[in-house]
Amino acid sequence: MSYQSGTDSDANRLAQTIGSNIQKITQHTAEIQRIVNQLGTPQDSAELRQQLLQKQQNANRLAKETDRYMKEFGSLPPRAEQRQRKIQKDRLVGDFSNALAAFQKIQRQAAQKEKEFVARVRASSRVSGGLPDDGGLLSYESESQPQAQVQDDAIREEDLVLIKERETSIRQLESDIIGINEIFKDLGMMVHEQGDTIDSIEANVETAEIHVQSASRQLTRAAEYQSKSRKKICILIVVLSVLAVVIGLIIWFSLKK
């Protein structure tokens, strides 16, 4: 979908698409909140977590898509109705920011619950005399292979698989949170870069309209001013000439006496 002609109908359709996506993100966020509230309860299940993953992926896809549409909306060619478009853009930016903030908040909650779940499974799976429970995540890249192997051996195999799945989910959640932060930066740049430009365009458009509407009056006034100015100059020259003659006569008579 592309709207590059900058017509009012294109801008309106793009705004409607953005608004629809924002509503969908808000709906997904509410559904994700409901699922997150059930994590760690008797209602928790693999099917529930699969639903959570699906809705998180859909919300992230919509967020990235909407970010792209917002950039496209902001780059539409200027029109005479630029003031109305700016108001529309500011409203969309505000709605999108609020939806993203709510989505990011629930993503953080989900990540925290997953971390708590991993810590509980690790603590309950330790064999006697095993490694101390530090409550952290397994680090498969930073730890040496022998140490990682000892830690794996200290946890039951089925729990180890579950922990790895949860840690993968946590990493994805944290990656998504960073992605949302990048979208926030895009929105901030959009408002900062285009605010002054749009105001300038609006001012130029309004000034041009005023000039077109009053062009004949300005030309008439300019002609009148020019005529009056010439008359004043002529009168001034005559007055100066008379004064010069008078002064010359006075001086001549003074010298003659």
C-alpha positions as a Markdown table, in Angstrom:
| # | Residue | x | y | z |
|---|---|---|---|---|
| 1 | Met | 0.0 | 0.0 | 0.0 |
| 2 | Ser | 1.5 | 3.4 | -1.0 |
| 3 | Tyr | 0.1 | 6.9 | -0.9 |
| 4 | Gln | 2.5 | 9.2 | -2.6 |
| 5 | Ser | 0.3 | 11.5 | -4.7 |
| 6 | Gly | -0.6 | 13.5 | -1.6 |
| 7 | Thr | -4.3 | 14.0 | -2.4 |
| 8 | Asp | -6.8 | 14.5 | 0.4 |
| 9 | Ser | -8.4 | 11.1 | -0.4 |
| 10 | Asp | -5.0 | 9.4 | -0.1 |
| 11 | Ala | -4.3 | 11.1 | 3.2 |
| 12 | Asn | -7.7 | 10.2 | 4.6 |
| 13 | Arg | -7.3 | 6.5 | 3.5 |
| 14 | Leu | -3.9 | 6.3 | 5.0 |
| 15 | Ala | -5.1 | 7.9 | 8.3 |
| 16 | Gln | -8.0 | 5.4 | 8.4 |
| 17 | Thr | -5.6 | 2.5 | 8.0 |
| 18 | Ile | -3.3 | 3.9 | 10.8 |
| 19 | Gly | -6.3 | 4.4 | 13.1 |
| 20 | Ser | -7.6 | 0.9 | 12.4 |
| 21 | Asn | -4.1 | -0.6 | 13.2 |
| 22 | Ile | -4.0 | 1.4 | 16.4 |
| 23 | Gln | -7.3 | -0.1 | 17.5 |
| 24 | Lys | -6.1 | -3.6 | 16.7 |
| 25 | Ile | -3.0 | -3.0 | 18.7 |
| 26 | Thr | -5.1 | -1.8 | 21.6 |
| 27 | Gln | -7.3 | -4.9 | 21.3 |
| 28 | His | -4.3 | -7.3 | 21.2 |
| 29 | Thr | -2.8 | -5.6 | 24.2 |
| 30 | Ala | -6.0 | -6.1 | 26.2 |
| 31 | Glu | -6.0 | -9.8 | 25.2 |
| 32 | Ile | -2.4 | -10.2 | 26.1 |
| 33 | Gln | -3.0 | -8.6 | 29.5 |
| 34 | Arg | -5.7 | -11.2 | 30.1 |
| 35 | Ile | -3.4 | -14.1 | 29.2 |
| 36 | Val | -0.5 | -12.7 | 31.3 |
| 37 | Asn | -2.7 | -12.5 | 34.3 |
| 38 | Gln | -3.2 | -16.3 | 34.0 |
| 39 | Leu | 0.5 | -17.1 | 33.7 |
| 40 | Gly | 1.6 | -19.0 | 36.8 |
| 41 | Thr | -1.9 | -19.9 | 37.8 |
| 42 | Pro | -3.8 | -23.2 | 37.4 |
| 43 | Gln | -5.1 | -21.8 | 34.1 |
| 44 | Asp | -1.5 | -21.7 | 32.7 |
| 45 | Ser | -0.9 | -24.1 | 29.9 |
| 46 | Ala | 1.1 | -24.7 | 26.7 |
| 47 | Glu | -2.0 | -23.7 | 24.7 |
| 48 | Leu | -2.3 | -20.5 | 26.6 |
| 49 | Arg | 1.3 | -19.6 | 26.1 |
| 50 | Gln | 0.9 | -20.3 | 22.4 |
| 51 | Gln | -2.0 | -17.9 | 22.2 |
| 52 | Leu | 0.2 | -15.3 | 24.0 |
| 53 | Leu | 3.0 | -15.8 | 21.5 |
| 54 | Gln | 0.6 | -15.4 | 18.6 |
| 55 | Lys | -1.0 | -12.2 | 19.9 |
| 56 | Gln | 2.4 | -10.7 | 20.7 |
| 57 | Gln | 3.6 | -11.4 | 17.2 |
| 58 | Asn | 0.5 | -9.9 | 15.7 |
| 59 | Ala | 0.8 | -6.8 | 17.8 |
| 60 | Asn | 4.5 | -6.4 | 16.9 |
| 61 | Arg | 3.7 | -6.8 | 13.2 |
| 62 | Leu | 1.0 | -4.1 | 13.5 |
| 63 | Ala | 3.3 | -1.8 | 15.4 |
| 64 | Lys | 6.0 | -2.0 | 12.7 |
| 65 | Glu | 3.5 | -1.6 | 9.9 |
| 66 | Thr | 1.9 | 1.4 | 11.6 |
| 67 | Asp | 5.3 | 3.0 | 12.1 |
| 68 | Arg | 5.9 | 2.7 | 8.4 |
| 69 | Tyr | 2.5 | 4.2 | 7.6 |
| 70 | Met | 3.1 | 7.1 | 10.0 |
| 71 | Lys | 6.3 | 7.9 | 8.2 |
| 72 | Glu | 4.5 | 7.8 | 4.9 |
| 73 | Phe | 1.8 | 10.0 | 6.2 |
| 74 | Gly | 4.3 | 12.5 | 7.4 |
| 75 | Ser | 6.1 | 12.6 | 4.1 |
| 76 | Leu | 3.0 | 13.3 | 2.0 |
| 77 | Pro | 3.4 | 16.3 | -0.3 |
| 78 | Pro | 2.1 | 19.5 | 1.2 |
| 79 | Arg | -1.4 | 20.7 | 0.4 |
| 80 | Ala | -3.4 | 23.9 | 1.0 |
| 81 | Glu | -5.2 | 22.0 | 3.8 |
| 82 | Gln | -1.9 | 21.5 | 5.6 |
| 83 | Arg | -3.2 | 22.8 | 9.0 |
| 84 | Gln | -6.0 | 20.2 | 9.1 |
| 85 | Arg | -3.5 | 17.4 | 8.1 |
| 86 | Lys | -1.1 | 18.5 | 10.9 |
| 87 | Ile | -3.9 | 18.3 | 13.4 |
| 88 | Gln | -4.8 | 14.8 | 12.1 |
| 89 | Lys | -1.1 | 13.7 | 12.2 |
| 90 | Asp | -0.7 | 15.0 | 15.8 |
| 91 | Arg | -3.8 | 13.0 | 16.9 |
| 92 | Leu | -2.5 | 9.8 | 15.2 |
| 93 | Val | 0.9 | 10.2 | 16.8 |
| 94 | Gly | -0.7 | 10.7 | 20.2 |
| 95 | Asp | -3.0 | 7.7 | 19.8 |
| 96 | Phe | -0.2 | 5.5 | 18.4 |
| 97 | Ser | 2.2 | 6.5 | 21.3 |
| 98 | Asn | -0.4 | 5.6 | 23.9 |
| 99 | Ala | -1.1 | 2.2 | 22.3 |
| 100 | Leu | 2.6 | 1.5 | 22.1 |
| 101 | Ala | 3.1 | 2.5 | 25.7 |
| 102 | Ala | 0.4 | 0.1 | 26.9 |
| 103 | Phe | 1.7 | -2.7 | 24.7 |
| 104 | Gln | 5.3 | -2.2 | 25.9 |
| 105 | Lys | 4.1 | -2.2 | 29.6 |
| 106 | Ile | 2.4 | -5.6 | 29.2 |
| 107 | Gln | 5.4 | -6.9 | 27.4 |
| 108 | Arg | 7.6 | -6.0 | 30.4 |
| 109 | Gln | 5.1 | -7.7 | 32.7 |
| 110 | Ala | 5.2 | -10.9 | 30.5 |
| 111 | Ala | 9.0 | -10.9 | 30.5 |
| 112 | Gln | 9.1 | -10.5 | 34.3 |
| 113 | Lys | 6.6 | -13.4 | 34.8 |
| 114 | Glu | 8.7 | -15.6 | 32.5 |
| 115 | Lys | 11.9 | -14.8 | 34.5 |
| 116 | Glu | 10.1 | -15.6 | 37.8 |
| 117 | Phe | 8.9 | -18.9 | 36.3 |
| 118 | Val | 12.4 | -19.9 | 35.2 |
| 119 | Ala | 13.8 | -19.1 | 38.7 |
| 120 | Arg | 11.1 | -21.3 | 40.3 |
| 121 | Val | 11.7 | -24.2 | 38.0 |
| 122 | Arg | 15.5 | -24.0 | 38.5 |
| 123 | Ala | 15.1 | -23.9 | 42.3 |
| 124 | Ser | 12.7 | -26.8 | 42.4 |
| 125 | Ser | 14.9 | -29.0 | 40.1 |
| 126 | Arg | 18.2 | -28.6 | 41.9 |
| 127 | Val | 19.6 | -31.9 | 43.1 |
| 128 | Ser | 21.1 | -32.1 | 46.6 |
| 129 | Gly | 24.5 | -30.6 | 46.6 |
| 130 | Gly | 23.9 | -29.0 | 43.2 |
| 131 | Leu | 24.8 | -25.5 | 42.1 |
| 132 | Pro | 23.5 | -22.7 | 44.3 |
| 133 | Asp | 20.3 | -21.0 | 43.1 |
| 134 | Asp | 21.2 | -17.5 | 42.0 |
| 135 | Gly | 17.8 | -16.8 | 40.5 |
| 136 | Gly | 19.3 | -15.7 | 37.1 |
| 137 | Leu | 18.9 | -16.9 | 33.6 |
| 138 | Leu | 21.0 | -19.7 | 32.1 |
| 139 | Ser | 23.8 | -18.1 | 30.0 |
| 140 | Tyr | 24.7 | -20.5 | 27.2 |
| 141 | Glu | 27.0 | -18.1 | 25.5 |
| 142 | Ser | 28.9 | -16.4 | 28.3 |
| 143 | Glu | 29.7 | -19.5 | 30.4 |
| 144 | Ser | 32.4 | -22.0 | 29.6 |
| 145 | Gln | 31.2 | -25.3 | 28.2 |
| 146 | Pro | 32.2 | -27.5 | 31.3 |
| 147 | Gln | 30.4 | -25.1 | 33.7 |
| 148 | Ala | 27.3 | -25.0 | 31.5 |
| 149 | Gln | 27.3 | -28.8 | 31.3 |
| 150 | Val | 27.5 | -29.2 | 35.1 |
| 151 | Gln | 24.6 | -26.7 | 35.4 |
| 152 | Asp | 22.5 | -28.7 | 32.9 |
| 153 | Asp | 23.2 | -31.9 | 34.6 |
| 154 | Ala | 21.9 | -30.4 | 37.9 |
| 155 | Ile | 18.4 | -29.9 | 36.4 |
| 156 | Arg | 16.0 | -32.5 | 35.3 |
| 157 | Glu | 15.9 | -33.0 | 31.5 |
| 158 | Glu | 12.2 | -32.1 | 31.1 |
| 159 | Asp | 12.7 | -29.0 | 33.2 |
| 160 | Leu | 15.8 | -28.0 | 31.2 |
| 161 | Val | 13.8 | -28.1 | 28.0 |
| 162 | Leu | 11.1 | -26.0 | 29.6 |
| 163 | Ile | 13.6 | -23.5 | 30.9 |
| 164 | Lys | 15.3 | -23.1 | 27.5 |
| 165 | Glu | 11.9 | -22.5 | 25.9 |
| 166 | Arg | 11.1 | -19.8 | 28.5 |
| 167 | Glu | 14.5 | -18.2 | 28.1 |
| 168 | Thr | 14.0 | -18.0 | 24.3 |
| 169 | Ser | 10.6 | -16.4 | 25.0 |
| 170 | Ile | 12.3 | -13.9 | 27.4 |
| 171 | Arg | 14.9 | -12.9 | 24.8 |
| 172 | Gln | 12.2 | -12.4 | 22.2 |
| 173 | Leu | 10.2 | -10.2 | 24.6 |
| 174 | Glu | 13.2 | -8.1 | 25.4 |
| 175 | Ser | 14.0 | -7.8 | 21.7 |
| 176 | Asp | 10.4 | -6.7 | 21.0 |
| 177 | Ile | 10.6 | -4.1 | 23.8 |
| 178 | Ile | 13.7 | -2.6 | 22.2 |
| 179 | Gly | 11.9 | -2.6 | 18.9 |
| 180 | Ile | 9.1 | -0.6 | 20.5 |
| 181 | Asn | 11.7 | 1.9 | 21.8 |
| 182 | Glu | 12.9 | 2.4 | 18.3 |
| 183 | Ile | 9.4 | 3.2 | 17.1 |
| 184 | Phe | 9.1 | 5.8 | 19.9 |
| 185 | Lys | 12.3 | 7.4 | 18.6 |
| 186 | Asp | 10.9 | 7.5 | 15.1 |
| 187 | Leu | 7.7 | 9.2 | 16.3 |
| 188 | Gly | 9.8 | 11.7 | 18.3 |
| 189 | Met | 11.9 | 12.5 | 15.2 |
| 190 | Met | 8.8 | 12.8 | 13.1 |
| 191 | Val | 7.3 | 15.4 | 15.4 |
| 192 | His | 10.6 | 17.3 | 15.8 |
| 193 | Glu | 11.6 | 17.4 | 12.2 |
| 194 | Gln | 8.2 | 18.1 | 10.6 |
| 195 | Gly | 6.7 | 20.4 | 13.2 |
| 196 | Asp | 8.6 | 23.6 | 12.1 |
| 197 | Thr | 8.5 | 22.6 | 8.4 |
| 198 | Ile | 4.7 | 22.1 | 8.4 |
| 199 | Asp | 4.2 | 25.4 | 10.3 |
| 200 | Ser | 6.3 | 27.1 | 7.7 |
| 201 | Ile | 4.4 | 25.5 | 4.8 |
| 202 | Glu | 1.1 | 26.6 | 6.3 |
| 203 | Ala | 2.3 | 30.1 | 6.7 |
| 204 | Asn | 3.5 | 30.2 | 3.2 |
| 205 | Val | 0.2 | 28.8 | 1.8 |
| 206 | Glu | -1.8 | 31.3 | 3.9 |
| 207 | Thr | 0.4 | 34.2 | 2.8 |
| 208 | Ala | 0.1 | 33.2 | -0.8 |
| 209 | Glu | -3.7 | 33.0 | -0.6 |
| 210 | Ile | -3.9 | 36.4 | 1.0 |
| 211 | His | -1.6 | 37.9 | -1.7 |
| 212 | Val | -3.7 | 36.4 | -4.5 |
| 213 | Gln | -6.9 | 37.7 | -3.0 |
| 214 | Ser | -5.6 | 41.2 | -2.4 |
| 215 | Ala | -3.3 | 41.6 | -5.4 |
| 216 | Ser | -5.4 | 44.1 | -7.3 |
| 217 | Arg | -5.9 | 46.3 | -4.2 |
| 218 | Gln | -2.2 | 46.3 | -3.5 |
| 219 | Leu | -1.3 | 47.3 | -7.1 |
| 220 | Thr | -3.9 | 50.1 | -6.9 |
| 221 | Arg | -2.5 | 51.3 | -3.7 |
| 222 | Ala | 1.0 | 51.1 | -5.0 |
| 223 | Ala | 0.1 | 53.3 | -8.0 |
| 224 | Glu | -1.6 | 55.8 | -5.7 |
| 225 | Tyr | 1.4 | 55.9 | -3.4 |
| 226 | Gln | 3.7 | 56.4 | -6.4 |
| 227 | Ser | 1.6 | 59.2 | -7.8 |
| 228 | Lys | 1.4 | 61.0 | -4.5 |
| 229 | Ser | 5.1 | 60.6 | -4.0 |
| 230 | Arg | 5.8 | 62.2 | -7.4 |
| 231 | Lys | 3.5 | 65.1 | -6.6 |
| 232 | Lys | 5.3 | 65.7 | -3.3 |
| 233 | Ile | 8.7 | 65.6 | -4.9 |
| 234 | Cys | 7.6 | 68.2 | -7.5 |
| 235 | Ile | 6.1 | 70.5 | -4.9 |
| 236 | Leu | 9.3 | 70.2 | -2.9 |
| 237 | Ile | 11.4 | 71.1 | -5.9 |
| 238 | Val | 9.2 | 74.2 | -6.6 |
| 239 | Val | 9.4 | 75.3 | -3.0 |
| 240 | Leu | 13.2 | 74.9 | -2.9 |
| 241 | Ser | 13.5 | 76.8 | -6.2 |
| 242 | Val | 11.4 | 79.7 | -4.9 |
| 243 | Leu | 13.4 | 79.8 | -1.7 |
| 244 | Ala | 16.7 | 79.7 | -3.6 |
| 245 | Val | 15.5 | 82.7 | -5.8 |
| 246 | Val | 14.4 | 84.6 | -2.7 |
| 247 | Ile | 17.6 | 84.0 | -0.9 |
| 248 | Gly | 19.6 | 84.9 | -4.0 |
| 249 | Leu | 17.7 | 88.2 | -4.4 |
| 250 | Ile | 18.2 | 89.1 | -0.7 |
| 251 | Ile | 22.0 | 88.5 | -1.0 |
| 252 | Trp | 22.2 | 90.5 | -4.3 |
| 253 | Phe | 20.4 | 93.5 | -2.8 |
| 254 | Ser | 22.6 | 93.3 | 0.4 |
| 255 | Leu | 25.8 | 93.3 | -1.7 |
| 256 | Lys | 24.5 | 96.2 | -3.9 |
| 257 | Lys | 23.9 | 98.4 | -1.0 |
